[in-house]
Each structure stands twice: as structure tokens, then as C-alpha cells.
């Protein structure tokens, strides 16, 4: 049986395929080029699903910071000036980019004077390590001896406090803040003198701090220092030396790193037993098209940025072949002795990835016309393949939020979640050896060329305050819990369940508007034709001669026969579609009726019943053109005009009279869009619905025995920061505005939600808006309240909302809500989020708000791009949304009575159909077969699921009434017919015997 065990098993083949596709073995230069094709072959959508798992035991979790970004105290304790101090204090220049700000890192987060504050933040997080950098200019104010005692004492206190907390220090010797004295005296990293001076500085640090440090990083991101410090001049020291000087500075940085590694290896490692590496930063790049040429360009891009430094250190002591063949004399050369000296000078691969380089400091020409991306997992796999499966320590990673964001940093959380989940996949799926992760950064600070316009800290710093107190953001709680759980362990609510739905559960499909083709069949033509078989070979009409006419029959509509046959293939029990008010009553009243179309609808409904499919018919569904109202009504105010209310009632009466014998399941209004409704229009729409409900209840229910309600669009809204009270209030507000606006008057107390009234009163009083919610009279409240037989809802996706303004494009000023995306979610081609658990939460919310009302999920579906690969997403979507609906029914006791997939076919709902429509042909997609299997099993039965014996249902067939009421007569006629056949048989038999006797 198809059950949750089958669902769980369906995830195993992709994981096996991941193994079959190969975990990288021993790497070699150029081997990383296979990364793009490998990830293009991974199973979709399984490979993109969130991985609920934990990291290996002993995995290192930490946070980081850099001296110039957070320390401040630029003139305190004998500190000398750094190139960043000088750069930040330059006067603004009219040309080029503006300097990073008038104060730069002079004070920043003031960590120099708040050492214990920062360490307390680390204790609160529960991290295993803290990455920070030493200020070269604080320890050696002139860049060389003598050392500064105050600087040595400062870092000594920090290391002692970390040791007390059991937090492992990861220490960077040089994070961009070169002493200005060395730049002035020698020209900085453009000079071959610098590697020796850097070695002397490192020796001072190893001697004073090495006993307390197990992980050393010689320098951070030498690409940025060399290219933007000495090539473009974009960053300090601001030298615009062009590519040649940039490559020379990088050459010296590599030599400096090698000197320091050998110094530690030869003189300090035996006693201190530490490890040394260099923090290399990289972007990720993907090909514009999956061609060999584009993939080679992507490989070249990574070689020019990461490989520039990684290949000499991790492979052979020389630059990548891509650089040597393209740069000619621009690139300095290493001697054979230098290559040997440089090769292998790292004890692990320290990787920096995120907002510093990606989409910021990566020169556009180094993309080689390919597309930058932020896939950390693919980068990790590439490093693993290219550099011989090294141990990888992620020493800097995160994204950023706006400089105005204070507490609820939802965007930061979801990027963090994405990066950490990709790291977990790299470990579990791809066999990459990652042993630690460092979030950047511990606290807000000065963000280099972007100044204070963005924030990257877990802790908020008010830069305008004197004491610089830290305030934990929502990301602190997120990261803290993640560390406690060592990842994302599977949770019971994330697991599929086994079980089945009740007897009589409605399994449906939706087509907003059925294909209407009232062209009569050819045999309804009463004319007589002669076939000219000798000359023209055509039919020739005989004038004046006519055959007898017959009455029209439903089988005359070929379009109906085709649609019914397609629906039968699905095995659905219900089919929902909307009538076209504007076509049935073109003038908006009964003065002009489209009888042909009405007859078509009658035939369609009766043919559905004939094949045991229940028609579910909506009287009105808004569309773009005139809201699908008759032109005369749309022209004069539409739903803003009270005359539309009465016109809708008369239209409904006509439909009940004309179609009521065939339709027992009515929707007054299907998915009225609250986004496009004024408050007055919504007011009238509610009254129209209620009047139509009462009309049916009063005049038609007894004879037609049907049911009727309204169908509301109801996407779930989730607080972006689950721990934030402000975000929860925003989510509650949006649910009331999006769903409660129309639901509360009908299913609740007869009036609008109090949240709406209170919010609108507040906004109108503060901002002088004139958006007033109308009031119902007491009689109107009684009319509207309870005007339902069931709760019908359409649900497609889930939206995250926050209270902090982050992105102006996605911010609703009126409701004060920020729309947020969780980039770890699956998304359709149109970027609709696939969030199955949102449906369960919605159904629970409906029950908690409106009681044990019968509920139908009247539409649920996802788009594709007419690519069979993406129909796999629909298979996943249908499977998991229905499973969440089963959880709501089974575990939450929601009175769920039906589920409908949107949509029937691509012709009427392009990209959403279970049938594709190409070249005038309907073709079933794989998702149709999958849905049919679920229907056949009535859910997800497992080995322990008890059998459910349901009485066989008989369709309510109006044309079958004659036979059901004359069973006795039919039995008698059948008896007479059988007796007649038997008599004829005996007469024939004995007649032949008599003939043989006489012969």
C-alpha cells in the first residue's frame, strides 16, 4: 500500500544516488570542474529538501570578529595607527567611491573597553570557539619591535577569560589592519621586506600567546588585501597600482604566510601542539548555460580568486595553470625552492564565505561572464575535489541585515540556516570533511567599505550610545538552540504519518472555468447532402430538402465528452468549477439569458453525475477582466454598488432553479481576493453571500437537498522570527486581514475582527488615513452570522512576516509588515514556497477560531514550467500537503471532509494542470498518476492501518429517477422478456425434431 513508509522509502534512492554519483576522492587541480555537472544530475526535488540531521560529534561551533571592526580604542593603550585608521580619516574625494565614514572604526563596538561584555555574549551562546584577530598596530605600534605592553596585556586578559569559560581561541594574526608605519616606510605588501617583518610579528605572538592557542590563522582573505589594497585601491592602503602590483602584493602575502607556518612548525609546534592555516575567501559561480565552455570559465573564475592562493599552499607551490596561461608576465614566478617551501603550508583549509566577498568585493571581470551564486555546499565540494580532500574549517560565514534592523533579524537567520544546512549536506551527502563552523560575527561592528549601513552581528550594538551595551537579536536564540542540538535533528512533526481518510471523503480536482464549446455536433444539421464521388469528392447540399429534426442531447457536445473522460481517468469523486455570470446574464439581469450556455452547464453537471462525479459549482469567481461581473454591473461600481448585491441574489435564484436538480454542492463566491477589495466592496460582498445562502436555505434546500457556503483563499502566515512576540503579533494581524476579514462575520460573531477595527483606528488617527471599516446593523449581523454549511478554503503556500523593515520593496507600510523569504524552502518556478506544514497549521487555526466546522480544502496546487523535471515538485507537493491534511484530521481532530487539487489542465490554468495541453492534445503528467494512487488508497495506509469498510455510494443521477421509482415494472418487463426468449427457444427446438422425424 502507498503509505508513509513508502514516502520515507522514496527518499532513500536519492541518497543512494548521491553516493553513486561519487563522493570526491583524492583531488587534483582541475578535478573540481566536475562539480557543476554532478550537482546538475542530483535528484530533484529530493536533493533540495531541508536535511533534518545532526553534525558529527565534536563539531566546533563558534563566532568571530576582527580587531578593526569591533575594538575601537584607536588611540588608547599605546596603539599605533593602521592603514584602516588612515583610510577612514581621509577627506571625501569627489571622484570614486566615498570613504567608509568619518569615524570608521575609531570606536566601533568598543570591544577594547568591554572585553568581559563580549566574553559574556560568548558564554550565552554556548560556543566551542571564538575567532578574533590581533591588532598588529596595537602589539607593535610601529610594525616592529619594541612591543606594546598594554597591547600584550589586553589580549592576555582575553585569552585568560576564554580559558576560564572553556572557549577555544582561533586567532588571526593579520585581518587587514597593517601598521601604517610599515606602509609609509616600505610600501606595505608591495615590498619584499614585509614577509620577514610579518614573521617577526608572528614570533612575538607565538611566544606570548601560543601556549593558550591551538588554532592560528596567519591572515584573512589575502585576495582582498592584494587586489583591492594594491590593485584597485578600493580598500586600504588605497594604492591604485593596477593588476601587476596586485599580483606582486599577493606574491609577498603568500611568502609571508609560508614563513610564519615554517616558523611555527620548526620552533613552536612540538611544545604548543597547535595548527596553522590561512583564511581564504571565495565566491561561488555557476555557468550561464551547462556547456563545456561555460564550465571552464567557472573553473577559471575560482582559480583566479580562491585558487590564486589555495593551489600554491595545498597542491604544488605554484599558481593555477589558468592564471599562468592568461596573465603571462603580469604574474610573478616562484623558484623551485620557493615552491617547495610554500607547498603544504597549511594544517587545515580555513574558508571564509559570505557577504564580505560575494556580490561585493569580487571584481566583475573575475566572473568571466558567468553567474555569481551563494551555494556554500557546492563550493565545499569543489574545494574537496580540487585540493585533495582537506579538513575544512569554516572560519567566517553569514549574510547581513540592514543597518536599521535592531532585534528581529529574520533575513540573517534564514541565510544562516541555509549556509549551515548546506554545510550539513556537504558532510552527510557529499563526504566533505568539515570540522567546524564560525558565524560572522559575534556583534555588530564597522563593516569595511559599507561602514555602518549593514549589520552582521548576532548581538545588536547601538553605535550612538556611550556604553555600547549588547542586545541579543533573534539570531542569538536561533544559533544557541542549533548549537545545543548540534544541528537540525528530526522532529516527530516533520515525519510523514500513515492512515486513511474517512468514508465519503471528497477527492476533487478544480478547474476555475470549464472549457465551454457549444458548437453542435454535425448530425444535428437537418440538411440533406449528396456525395459527389466522381468529380469534387465533396458533400453537396440539396436545397429545399430537410430531414426531420430531433431534440438536442447532452452527448451532442463533444467538448463535454472529452472533459468527462479526462476526469474519469483521475478517479476523483468531485469536480469544482465556476459559472460565468457575465455570460449567463450578459446584462446583469433576467432580461437576456444565454440559454445555450445554461443548457451546456446542465449537460456538464448531469454527465458528471452519470459517471459518479459530484459537481461543485461556484456562482462567481473574480477574474481580471471586469472581475467576471456583467459589464453593466462592473461599469457602475461593481461590488461598491449595493445594486450588485440584489443582482447577485437574482442571478443565484436563476442558477438554483436551472441547475439545482444536478448540483448539490454550491459555492457562492470562490476566492474573493481581499488584496483587491475595498472595505465597502467587501461589506457588500458579505451581504450578497449571506442573502444567497438564506435564499437557498429558505426556497431550495428542502427540495434539492444540497449544501452551500463561501470559499476563501487562505494561505498561512508564519512569524519570521519564531521567538519574537512582535513578529507573532504581525502574523496574527495579517491572518485577520487576509482571512478573518471575510471569515469572522460568517463563521464567527457576525462582525469584523476586532484586530482589524483596532488597527485601522490606530492608523487613521496617526497617519490621517481615511480607511474606515463599515458597520453592520444588528439585523445584518444576524443575516451574515452562520450563513454557511461548511468552511471551504483555497491554500497554496505559506508566507513569513516580520515587524522590522528590511526590504522596502517587500514592506507594507499600511500594515507595518515585512515579507520575508526562507531560502531553505523549496520554491516553484514562479517562486511560490512549498511549505506543507503550513496547511496543517492553517487547519488547526480554523478549528481554534471557528470550532468543529466541516472543512474542505477546495484548491491546493503548484505551478511548473512545462518541464517534466518540475512535475516532480508537484508530486512532492501533492504527497506532502495531503499527508499534512491527514495529520490535521488524525492528530488534530480537524473535521476535514475533502481535498481538491488545483488544477485540472494547463489549457485553462497554464502551468498548474495535472494534464498538459500541447498541440491540441491533453497528456497526463506523472503527478496525475500519483494523485490517483492516493485517491485509490484513500490516503496513506500502512501495515497497521485498520481496514475501512465504506458503503458504496451511488451518484445522484437526475435521469435515473425514472428507473429507481419503477423497479417493480422493470422486474415484470424483464420476466416477460426472458419468458419470451425461452418460449422461442423451445418452439424452434421442437420444430426441428418434428422435421427430422418426418424425414
mmCIF file of N, CA and C in Angstrom, residues 131 172 174-176 217-228 235 253-254 277-285 300-311 313-314 323 348-363 366 372-376 379-380 382-383 387 392-399 419 438 440 448-449 456:
data_model
loop_
_atom_site.group_PDB
_atom_site.id
_atom_site.type_symbol
_atom_site.label_atom_id
_atom_site.label_comp_id
_atom_site.label_asym_id
_atom_site.label_seq_id
_atom_site.Cartn_x
_atom_site.Cartn_y
_atom_site.Cartn_z
ATOM 1 N N UNK A 131 36.682 33.096 17.236
ATOM 2 C CA UNK A 131 37.727 33.585 16.343
ATOM 3 C C UNK A 131 37.823 35.102 16.487
ATOM 4 N N UNK A 172 43.591 35.124 14.567
ATOM 5 C CA UNK A 172 44.106 35.619 13.294
ATOM 6 C C UNK A 172 45.190 36.655 13.566
ATOM 7 N N UNK A 174 46.633 38.634 11.283
ATOM 8 C CA UNK A 174 46.530 39.844 10.468
ATOM 9 C C UNK A 174 45.193 39.852 9.717
ATOM 10 N N UNK A 175 44.306 40.776 10.109
ATOM 11 C CA UNK A 175 42.993 40.904 9.466
ATOM 12 C C UNK A 175 42.885 42.311 8.860
ATOM 13 N N UNK A 176 43.751 42.575 7.887
ATOM 14 C CA UNK A 176 43.692 43.747 7.017
ATOM 15 C C UNK A 176 44.274 45.037 7.620
ATOM 16 N N UNK A 217 45.508 31.480 12.483
ATOM 17 C CA UNK A 217 45.335 31.869 11.090
ATOM 18 C C UNK A 217 46.312 32.995 10.814
ATOM 19 N N UNK A 218 47.159 32.813 9.818
ATOM 20 C CA UNK A 218 48.180 33.827 9.563
ATOM 21 C C UNK A 218 47.567 35.145 9.102
ATOM 22 N N UNK A 219 46.591 35.047 8.196
ATOM 23 C CA UNK A 219 45.981 36.273 7.662
ATOM 24 C C UNK A 219 44.589 35.955 7.150
ATOM 25 N N UNK A 220 43.814 36.994 6.944
ATOM 26 C CA UNK A 220 42.453 36.822 6.437
ATOM 27 C C UNK A 220 42.346 37.381 5.020
ATOM 28 N N UNK A 221 41.777 36.559 4.140
ATOM 29 C CA UNK A 221 41.393 36.972 2.797
ATOM 30 C C UNK A 221 42.481 37.759 2.070
ATOM 31 N N UNK A 222 43.605 37.155 1.766
ATOM 32 C CA UNK A 222 44.677 37.873 1.069
ATOM 33 C C UNK A 222 44.252 38.385 -0.312
ATOM 34 N N UNK A 223 43.216 37.770 -0.898
ATOM 35 C CA UNK A 223 42.716 38.271 -2.187
ATOM 36 C C UNK A 223 42.296 39.734 -2.069
ATOM 37 N N UNK A 224 41.509 40.048 -1.030
ATOM 38 C CA UNK A 224 41.013 41.416 -0.851
ATOM 39 C C UNK A 224 42.169 42.362 -0.559
ATOM 40 N N UNK A 225 43.108 41.934 0.296
ATOM 41 C CA UNK A 225 44.244 42.793 0.643
ATOM 42 C C UNK A 225 45.059 43.129 -0.599
ATOM 43 N N UNK A 226 45.365 42.111 -1.396
ATOM 44 C CA UNK A 226 46.230 42.326 -2.563
ATOM 45 C C UNK A 226 45.499 43.074 -3.669
ATOM 46 N N UNK A 227 44.314 42.589 -4.028
ATOM 47 C CA UNK A 227 43.644 43.127 -5.213
ATOM 48 C C UNK A 227 43.062 44.517 -4.972
ATOM 49 N N UNK A 228 42.378 44.684 -3.840
ATOM 50 C CA UNK A 228 41.722 45.969 -3.592
ATOM 51 C C UNK A 228 42.582 46.929 -2.775
ATOM 52 N N UNK A 235 40.268 49.597 -1.237
ATOM 53 C CA UNK A 235 40.400 49.451 0.210
ATOM 54 C C UNK A 235 41.816 49.854 0.632
ATOM 55 N N UNK A 253 52.374 38.191 0.113
ATOM 56 C CA UNK A 253 51.495 37.667 1.164
ATOM 57 C C UNK A 253 51.656 36.151 1.285
ATOM 58 N N UNK A 254 51.765 35.479 0.160
ATOM 59 C CA UNK A 254 51.977 34.031 0.192
ATOM 60 C C UNK A 254 53.320 33.696 0.838
ATOM 61 N N UNK A 277 46.973 27.848 9.691
ATOM 62 C CA UNK A 277 46.474 27.905 8.321
ATOM 63 C C UNK A 277 46.305 29.365 7.938
ATOM 64 N N UNK A 278 45.606 29.597 6.824
ATOM 65 C CA UNK A 278 45.329 30.948 6.349
ATOM 66 C C UNK A 278 43.852 30.981 5.962
ATOM 67 N N UNK A 279 43.153 32.047 6.289
ATOM 68 C CA UNK A 279 41.724 32.158 5.973
ATOM 69 C C UNK A 279 41.567 32.649 4.536
ATOM 70 N N UNK A 280 41.133 31.753 3.673
ATOM 71 C CA UNK A 280 40.942 32.083 2.263
ATOM 72 C C UNK A 280 39.461 32.292 1.972
ATOM 73 N N UNK A 281 39.187 33.361 1.285
ATOM 74 C CA UNK A 281 37.799 33.685 0.970
ATOM 75 C C UNK A 281 37.500 33.322 -0.476
ATOM 76 N N UNK A 282 36.254 32.959 -0.722
ATOM 77 C CA UNK A 282 35.862 32.641 -2.086
ATOM 78 C C UNK A 282 34.402 32.997 -2.312
ATOM 79 N N UNK A 283 34.065 33.133 -3.565
ATOM 80 C CA UNK A 283 32.688 33.261 -4.021
ATOM 81 C C UNK A 283 32.271 31.892 -4.547
ATOM 82 N N UNK A 284 31.069 31.791 -5.083
ATOM 83 C CA UNK A 284 30.694 30.634 -5.893
ATOM 84 C C UNK A 284 30.124 31.155 -7.205
ATOM 85 N N UNK A 285 30.325 30.396 -8.253
ATOM 86 C CA UNK A 285 29.951 30.832 -9.594
ATOM 87 C C UNK A 285 29.246 29.673 -10.295
ATOM 88 N N UNK A 300 37.815 28.754 -14.190
ATOM 89 C CA UNK A 300 38.797 29.830 -14.263
ATOM 90 C C UNK A 300 38.515 30.899 -13.211
ATOM 91 N N UNK A 301 37.238 31.229 -13.019
ATOM 92 C CA UNK A 301 36.862 32.242 -12.035
ATOM 93 C C UNK A 301 37.325 31.850 -10.639
ATOM 94 N N UNK A 302 37.086 30.603 -10.266
ATOM 95 C CA UNK A 302 37.517 30.146 -8.941
ATOM 96 C C UNK A 302 39.039 30.079 -8.842
ATOM 97 N N UNK A 303 39.689 29.711 -9.916
ATOM 98 C CA UNK A 303 41.156 29.690 -9.906
ATOM 99 C C UNK A 303 41.726 31.084 -9.677
ATOM 100 N N UNK A 304 41.097 32.097 -10.272
ATOM 101 C CA UNK A 304 41.601 33.461 -10.177
ATOM 102 C C UNK A 304 41.357 34.093 -8.812
ATOM 103 N N UNK A 305 40.453 33.540 -8.033
ATOM 104 C CA UNK A 305 40.150 34.130 -6.722
ATOM 105 C C UNK A 305 40.641 33.232 -5.590
ATOM 106 N N UNK A 306 40.090 32.037 -5.503
ATOM 107 C CA UNK A 306 40.486 31.121 -4.433
ATOM 108 C C UNK A 306 41.761 30.361 -4.793
ATOM 109 N N UNK A 307 41.807 29.850 -6.023
ATOM 110 C CA UNK A 307 42.974 29.070 -6.436
ATOM 111 C C UNK A 307 44.257 29.863 -6.453
ATOM 112 N N UNK A 308 44.155 31.150 -6.635
ATOM 113 C CA UNK A 308 45.306 32.054 -6.619
ATOM 114 C C UNK A 308 46.178 31.789 -5.391
ATOM 115 N N UNK A 309 45.518 31.538 -4.245
ATOM 116 C CA UNK A 309 46.258 31.309 -3.004
ATOM 117 C C UNK A 309 46.216 29.844 -2.565
ATOM 118 N N UNK A 310 45.096 29.162 -2.877
ATOM 119 C CA UNK A 310 44.938 27.797 -2.374
ATOM 120 C C UNK A 310 45.836 26.810 -3.089
ATOM 121 N N UNK A 311 45.981 26.923 -4.398
ATOM 122 C CA UNK A 311 46.785 25.934 -5.123
ATOM 123 C C UNK A 311 48.259 25.969 -4.699
ATOM 124 N N UNK A 313 49.470 26.702 -1.868
ATOM 125 C CA UNK A 313 49.600 26.212 -0.498
ATOM 126 C C UNK A 313 49.247 24.727 -0.394
ATOM 127 N N UNK A 314 48.160 24.311 -1.055
ATOM 128 C CA UNK A 314 47.632 22.964 -0.835
ATOM 129 C C UNK A 314 48.060 21.940 -1.889
ATOM 130 N N UNK A 323 45.747 30.856 -14.464
ATOM 131 C CA UNK A 323 46.345 32.176 -14.249
ATOM 132 C C UNK A 323 47.647 32.314 -15.030
ATOM 133 N N UNK A 348 45.083 22.804 7.867
ATOM 134 C CA UNK A 348 43.671 22.593 7.528
ATOM 135 C C UNK A 348 43.282 23.687 6.555
ATOM 136 N N UNK A 349 42.133 23.539 5.921
ATOM 137 C CA UNK A 349 41.671 24.542 4.961
ATOM 138 C C UNK A 349 40.693 25.462 5.687
ATOM 139 N N UNK A 350 41.096 26.707 5.895
ATOM 140 C CA UNK A 350 40.248 27.691 6.578
ATOM 141 C C UNK A 350 39.501 28.504 5.522
ATOM 142 N N UNK A 351 38.185 28.401 5.528
ATOM 143 C CA UNK A 351 37.363 29.002 4.478
ATOM 144 C C UNK A 351 36.502 30.127 5.019
ATOM 145 N N UNK A 352 36.536 31.239 4.279
ATOM 146 C CA UNK A 352 35.648 32.369 4.554
ATOM 147 C C UNK A 352 34.692 32.513 3.381
ATOM 148 N N UNK A 353 33.389 32.559 3.680
ATOM 149 C CA UNK A 353 32.395 32.632 2.609
ATOM 150 C C UNK A 353 31.210 33.454 3.091
ATOM 151 N N UNK A 354 30.814 34.432 2.285
ATOM 152 C CA UNK A 354 29.650 35.216 2.688
ATOM 153 C C UNK A 354 29.668 36.622 2.148
ATOM 154 N N UNK A 355 29.141 37.535 2.970
ATOM 155 C CA UNK A 355 28.816 38.872 2.491
ATOM 156 C C UNK A 355 30.017 39.783 2.289
ATOM 157 N N UNK A 356 31.198 39.403 2.749
ATOM 158 C CA UNK A 356 32.366 40.262 2.536
ATOM 159 C C UNK A 356 32.787 40.267 1.078
ATOM 160 N N UNK A 357 32.886 39.085 0.498
ATOM 161 C CA UNK A 357 33.350 38.969 -0.879
ATOM 162 C C UNK A 357 32.198 38.822 -1.868
ATOM 163 N N UNK A 358 31.274 37.909 -1.594
ATOM 164 C CA UNK A 358 30.211 37.594 -2.536
ATOM 165 C C UNK A 358 29.344 38.819 -2.829
ATOM 166 N N UNK A 359 29.182 39.093 -4.104
ATOM 167 C CA UNK A 359 28.368 40.211 -4.588
ATOM 168 C C UNK A 359 28.860 41.561 -4.068
ATOM 169 N N UNK A 360 30.103 41.622 -3.580
ATOM 170 C CA UNK A 360 30.628 42.879 -3.059
ATOM 171 C C UNK A 360 32.031 43.166 -3.595
ATOM 172 N N UNK A 361 33.001 42.437 -3.101
ATOM 173 C CA UNK A 361 34.391 42.746 -3.410
ATOM 174 C C UNK A 361 34.984 41.840 -4.495
ATOM 175 N N UNK A 362 34.117 41.070 -5.137
ATOM 176 C CA UNK A 362 34.578 40.268 -6.263
ATOM 177 C C UNK A 362 34.521 41.120 -7.523
ATOM 178 N N UNK A 363 35.660 41.339 -8.159
ATOM 179 C CA UNK A 363 35.684 42.123 -9.388
ATOM 180 C C UNK A 363 34.856 41.424 -10.462
ATOM 181 N N UNK A 366 36.361 39.041 -12.950
ATOM 182 C CA UNK A 366 36.784 37.735 -12.450
ATOM 183 C C UNK A 366 35.640 36.727 -12.419
ATOM 184 N N UNK A 372 27.269 34.745 -10.545
ATOM 185 C CA UNK A 372 27.644 34.555 -9.149
ATOM 186 C C UNK A 372 26.479 33.947 -8.371
ATOM 187 N N UNK A 373 26.794 33.116 -7.401
ATOM 188 C CA UNK A 373 25.787 32.420 -6.611
ATOM 189 C C UNK A 373 26.285 32.327 -5.177
ATOM 190 N N UNK A 374 25.440 31.832 -4.276
ATOM 191 C CA UNK A 374 25.865 31.701 -2.876
ATOM 192 C C UNK A 374 25.657 30.268 -2.392
ATOM 193 N N UNK A 375 26.080 29.312 -3.195
ATOM 194 C CA UNK A 375 25.954 27.910 -2.818
ATOM 195 C C UNK A 375 27.206 27.464 -2.066
ATOM 196 N N UNK A 376 27.133 27.462 -0.763
ATOM 197 C CA UNK A 376 28.262 27.039 0.056
ATOM 198 C C UNK A 376 28.534 25.549 -0.128
ATOM 199 N N UNK A 379 30.584 24.908 -3.217
ATOM 200 C CA UNK A 379 31.957 25.374 -3.026
ATOM 201 C C UNK A 379 32.746 24.375 -2.183
ATOM 202 N N UNK A 380 32.128 23.877 -1.126
ATOM 203 C CA UNK A 380 32.813 22.897 -0.279
ATOM 204 C C UNK A 380 33.169 21.649 -1.079
ATOM 205 N N UNK A 382 33.666 21.525 -4.313
ATOM 206 C CA UNK A 382 34.725 21.907 -5.248
ATOM 207 C C UNK A 382 36.082 21.909 -4.560
ATOM 208 N N UNK A 383 36.154 22.484 -3.365
ATOM 209 C CA UNK A 383 37.412 22.507 -2.607
ATOM 210 C C UNK A 383 37.873 21.080 -2.320
ATOM 211 N N UNK A 387 41.418 20.102 -3.982
ATOM 212 C CA UNK A 387 42.574 20.211 -3.092
ATOM 213 C C UNK A 387 42.764 18.980 -2.199
ATOM 214 N N UNK A 392 38.317 20.870 6.480
ATOM 215 C CA UNK A 392 37.865 22.248 6.244
ATOM 216 C C UNK A 392 37.287 22.823 7.525
ATOM 217 N N UNK A 393 37.731 24.021 7.827
ATOM 218 C CA UNK A 393 37.229 24.776 8.979
ATOM 219 C C UNK A 393 36.605 26.061 8.407
ATOM 220 N N UNK A 394 35.293 26.185 8.514
ATOM 221 C CA UNK A 394 34.638 27.411 8.047
ATOM 222 C C UNK A 394 34.839 28.466 9.123
ATOM 223 N N UNK A 395 35.690 29.440 8.828
ATOM 224 C CA UNK A 395 36.097 30.415 9.850
ATOM 225 C C UNK A 395 35.368 31.749 9.718
ATOM 226 N N UNK A 396 34.534 31.875 8.687
ATOM 227 C CA UNK A 396 33.691 33.073 8.568
ATOM 228 C C UNK A 396 32.551 32.761 7.614
ATOM 229 N N UNK A 397 31.307 32.962 8.097
ATOM 230 C CA UNK A 397 30.168 32.754 7.226
ATOM 231 C C UNK A 397 28.931 33.407 7.819
ATOM 232 N N UNK A 398 28.167 34.078 6.966
ATOM 233 C CA UNK A 398 26.850 34.630 7.314
ATOM 234 C C UNK A 398 26.455 35.560 6.190
ATOM 235 N N UNK A 399 25.368 36.270 6.389
ATOM 236 C CA UNK A 399 24.957 37.300 5.453
ATOM 237 C C UNK A 399 24.824 38.594 6.234
ATOM 238 N N UNK A 419 23.079 28.351 5.051
ATOM 239 C CA UNK A 419 24.509 28.024 4.992
ATOM 240 C C UNK A 419 24.846 26.823 5.871
ATOM 241 N N UNK A 438 31.991 28.847 11.891
ATOM 242 C CA UNK A 438 32.103 30.112 12.620
ATOM 243 C C UNK A 438 31.145 31.126 12.027
ATOM 244 N N UNK A 440 29.635 34.786 11.468
ATOM 245 C CA UNK A 440 30.222 36.118 11.467
ATOM 246 C C UNK A 440 29.101 37.142 11.534
ATOM 247 N N UNK A 448 33.680 47.448 7.035
ATOM 248 C CA UNK A 448 34.627 47.771 5.980
ATOM 249 C C UNK A 448 34.108 48.847 5.029
ATOM 250 N N UNK A 449 34.065 48.572 3.745
ATOM 251 C CA UNK A 449 33.670 49.582 2.756
ATOM 252 C C UNK A 449 32.198 49.952 2.871
ATOM 253 N N UNK A 456 26.024 42.624 10.781
ATOM 254 C CA UNK A 456 26.271 41.195 10.635
ATOM 255 C C UNK A 456 26.423 40.492 11.986
#
